[in-house]
Amino acid sequence: MVPIISTEAISREFHVGKDVVHALKDININIEAKTLTILKGRSGSGKTTLINILGGLDKPSSGKLVFDGEEITKLTLNKIDNIRRKHMGFIFQSFALISLMSAFENVEFALKIAGYSYSEAKKRAEECLELVGLTKRMHHRPQEMSGGEQQRVAIARAIAHNPRIIFADEPTAELDSHNAVLVMKLFRDLVEKEGITIVMTTHDPNMMELGDCVITLEDGLVIEEKQNELFKGEANNGSM
Ligand SMILES: Nc1ncnc2c1ncn2[C@@H]1O[C@H](COP(=O)(O)OP(=O)(O)OP(=O)(O)O)[C@@H](O)[C@H]1O
Ligand SMILES: [Mg+2]
């Protein structure tokens, strides 16, 4: 299968005064489309650095990043921005919602920025909030919602423009275990029913079994890549 993202010998160094931090060293990974990939590893192992590079938010110091057959690392920043806006969505640990806007307005606003007309944005915002099970809370502001609900608004916002891939850095870190599981179940539904690819980072060992692939980082290196055949089996059975 052709991966949606692949990296070749990616490294990222940060220069801090006279010191050099080798945050990533020689990363070679493939991410298959329509799967949920989990990046795990201790604090400081390079998860955020890697997910930012995969999502085109940061450039590697060396190496190649290919997205959907196109070598991103060769493109101008403008072109990378365009690919990101069109095909990628982002979810953050702290939800990053606009507090003065309702759930509906947060999603609608993102769609208007993406160029949707007023009526298209309204329809799509309602659709996405329904998809994440928040129709009843649509007109609540973030501070009137639980953490789990706020993260589901952020997910609705991230998927609203129909991206092919979602990047989520520690999306469950601020949630209790019940809400964390709800978010992970929603991710699985997005992968299986909507065909979205999701790459996320987490510290939580309980989440590992929900990934199709778990990539473990240590000191900027991939030390293990584990495929979870459970979901592959289900997907195959479903399509036969
Ligand atoms: N902008 C930066 N400048 C200098 N060093 C950085 C910068 N960003 C990250 N680093 C360093 O790179 C290494 C990897 O950091 P990164 O944030 O990717 O780790 P992480 O696995 O996401 O950790 P955590 O689980 O705590 O979020 C760390 O040693 C960190 O100190
Ligand atoms: Mg991090």
PDB file of N, CA and C and ligand atoms in Angstrom, residues 14 16 21 23 41-50 170 203, ligand 1:
ATOM      1  N   PHE A  14      17.995  21.663  17.242  1.00  0.00           N
ATOM      2  CA  PHE A  14      17.718  22.997  17.768  1.00  0.00           C
ATOM      3  C   PHE A  14      19.012  23.554  18.342  1.00  0.00           C
ATOM      4  N   VAL A  16      20.625  26.045  20.856  1.00  0.00           N
ATOM      5  CA  VAL A  16      20.317  26.855  22.031  1.00  0.00           C
ATOM      6  C   VAL A  16      21.646  27.374  22.577  1.00  0.00           C
ATOM      7  N   VAL A  21      20.649  20.658  20.330  1.00  0.00           N
ATOM      8  CA  VAL A  21      19.772  19.572  20.786  1.00  0.00           C
ATOM      9  C   VAL A  21      19.363  18.762  19.563  1.00  0.00           C
ATOM     10  N   ALA A  23      16.875  16.755  18.459  1.00  0.00           N
ATOM     11  CA  ALA A  23      15.532  16.332  18.856  1.00  0.00           C
ATOM     12  C   ALA A  23      15.066  15.134  18.044  1.00  0.00           C
ATOM     13  N   GLY A  41       6.281   7.765  23.636  1.00  0.00           N
ATOM     14  CA  GLY A  41       7.661   7.918  24.102  1.00  0.00           C
ATOM     15  C   GLY A  41       7.691   8.873  25.276  1.00  0.00           C
ATOM     16  N   ARG A  42       8.792   8.793  26.031  1.00  0.00           N
ATOM     17  CA  ARG A  42       8.931   9.633  27.219  1.00  0.00           C
ATOM     18  C   ARG A  42       8.919  11.108  26.869  1.00  0.00           C
ATOM     19  N   SER A  43       8.731  11.945  27.878  1.00  0.00           N
ATOM     20  CA  SER A  43       8.817  13.389  27.690  1.00  0.00           C
ATOM     21  C   SER A  43      10.201  13.733  27.136  1.00  0.00           C
ATOM     22  N   GLY A  44      10.224  14.538  26.085  1.00  0.00           N
ATOM     23  CA  GLY A  44      11.509  14.928  25.492  1.00  0.00           C
ATOM     24  C   GLY A  44      12.013  13.971  24.421  1.00  0.00           C
ATOM     25  N   SER A  45      11.231  12.902  24.118  1.00  0.00           N
ATOM     26  CA  SER A  45      11.708  11.909  23.142  1.00  0.00           C
ATOM     27  C   SER A  45      11.584  12.397  21.699  1.00  0.00           C
ATOM     28  N   GLY A  46      10.797  13.460  21.460  1.00  0.00           N
ATOM     29  CA  GLY A  46      10.721  14.029  20.110  1.00  0.00           C
ATOM     30  C   GLY A  46       9.351  13.946  19.450  1.00  0.00           C
ATOM     31  N   LYS A  47       8.314  13.562  20.216  1.00  0.00           N
ATOM     32  CA  LYS A  47       6.976  13.365  19.646  1.00  0.00           C
ATOM     33  C   LYS A  47       6.415  14.639  19.018  1.00  0.00           C
ATOM     34  N   THR A  48       6.433  15.743  19.785  1.00  0.00           N
ATOM     35  CA  THR A  48       5.882  17.000  19.284  1.00  0.00           C
ATOM     36  C   THR A  48       6.692  17.503  18.092  1.00  0.00           C
ATOM     37  N   THR A  49       8.009  17.387  18.192  1.00  0.00           N
ATOM     38  CA  THR A  49       8.871  17.813  17.089  1.00  0.00           C
ATOM     39  C   THR A  49       8.512  17.043  15.821  1.00  0.00           C
ATOM     40  N   LEU A  50       8.298  15.738  15.962  1.00  0.00           N
ATOM     41  CA  LEU A  50       7.983  14.921  14.789  1.00  0.00           C
ATOM     42  C   LEU A  50       6.599  15.240  14.238  1.00  0.00           C
ATOM     43  N   GLU A 170      -1.081  15.111  21.860  1.00  0.00           N
ATOM     44  CA  GLU A 170      -1.612  14.851  23.211  1.00  0.00           C
ATOM     45  C   GLU A 170      -3.085  15.274  23.356  1.00  0.00           C
ATOM     46  N   HIS A 203       1.004   9.889  25.982  1.00  0.00           N
ATOM     47  CA  HIS A 203       1.788   9.234  27.030  1.00  0.00           C
ATOM     48  C   HIS A 203       1.027   8.037  27.593  1.00  0.00           C
TER      49      HIS A 203
HETATM   50  N1  LIG B   1      12.229  25.056  20.119  1.00  0.00           N
HETATM   51  C1  LIG B   1      13.114  24.275  20.747  1.00  0.00           C
HETATM   52  N2  LIG B   1      14.333  24.712  21.057  1.00  0.00           N
HETATM   53  C2  LIG B   1      15.237  23.928  21.662  1.00  0.00           C
HETATM   54  N3  LIG B   1      15.005  22.657  22.012  1.00  0.00           N
HETATM   55  C3  LIG B   1      13.802  22.144  21.730  1.00  0.00           C
HETATM   56  C4  LIG B   1      12.796  22.923  21.092  1.00  0.00           C
HETATM   57  N4  LIG B   1      11.700  22.136  20.928  1.00  0.00           N
HETATM   58  C5  LIG B   1      12.011  20.949  21.460  1.00  0.00           C
HETATM   59  N5  LIG B   1      13.266  20.938  21.932  1.00  0.00           N
HETATM   60  C6  LIG B   1      13.972  19.793  22.559  1.00  0.00           C
HETATM   61  O1  LIG B   1      13.841  18.678  21.690  1.00  0.00           O
HETATM   62  C7  LIG B   1      13.580  17.481  22.422  1.00  0.00           C
HETATM   63  C8  LIG B   1      12.272  16.867  21.958  1.00  0.00           C
HETATM   64  O2  LIG B   1      11.209  17.724  22.357  1.00  0.00           O
HETATM   65  P1  LIG B   1       9.681  17.402  22.058  1.00  0.00           P
HETATM   66  O3  LIG B   1       8.889  18.583  22.466  1.00  0.00           O
HETATM   67  O4  LIG B   1       9.544  16.941  20.663  1.00  0.00           O
HETATM   68  O5  LIG B   1       9.428  16.162  23.046  1.00  0.00           O
HETATM   69  P2  LIG B   1       8.073  15.397  23.385  1.00  0.00           P
HETATM   70  O6  LIG B   1       8.339  13.949  23.160  1.00  0.00           O
HETATM   71  O7  LIG B   1       6.943  16.006  22.669  1.00  0.00           O
HETATM   72  O8  LIG B   1       7.930  15.623  24.948  1.00  0.00           O
HETATM   73  P3  LIG B   1       6.593  15.806  25.867  1.00  0.00           P
HETATM   74  O9  LIG B   1       6.075  14.417  26.070  1.00  0.00           O
HETATM   75  O10 LIG B   1       7.111  16.398  27.117  1.00  0.00           O
HETATM   76  O11 LIG B   1       5.643  16.696  25.147  1.00  0.00           O
HETATM   77  C9  LIG B   1      13.607  17.883  23.882  1.00  0.00           C
HETATM   78  O12 LIG B   1      14.877  17.599  24.385  1.00  0.00           O
HETATM   79  C10 LIG B   1      13.342  19.375  23.861  1.00  0.00           C
HETATM   80  O13 LIG B   1      13.965  19.998  24.944  1.00  0.00           O
END
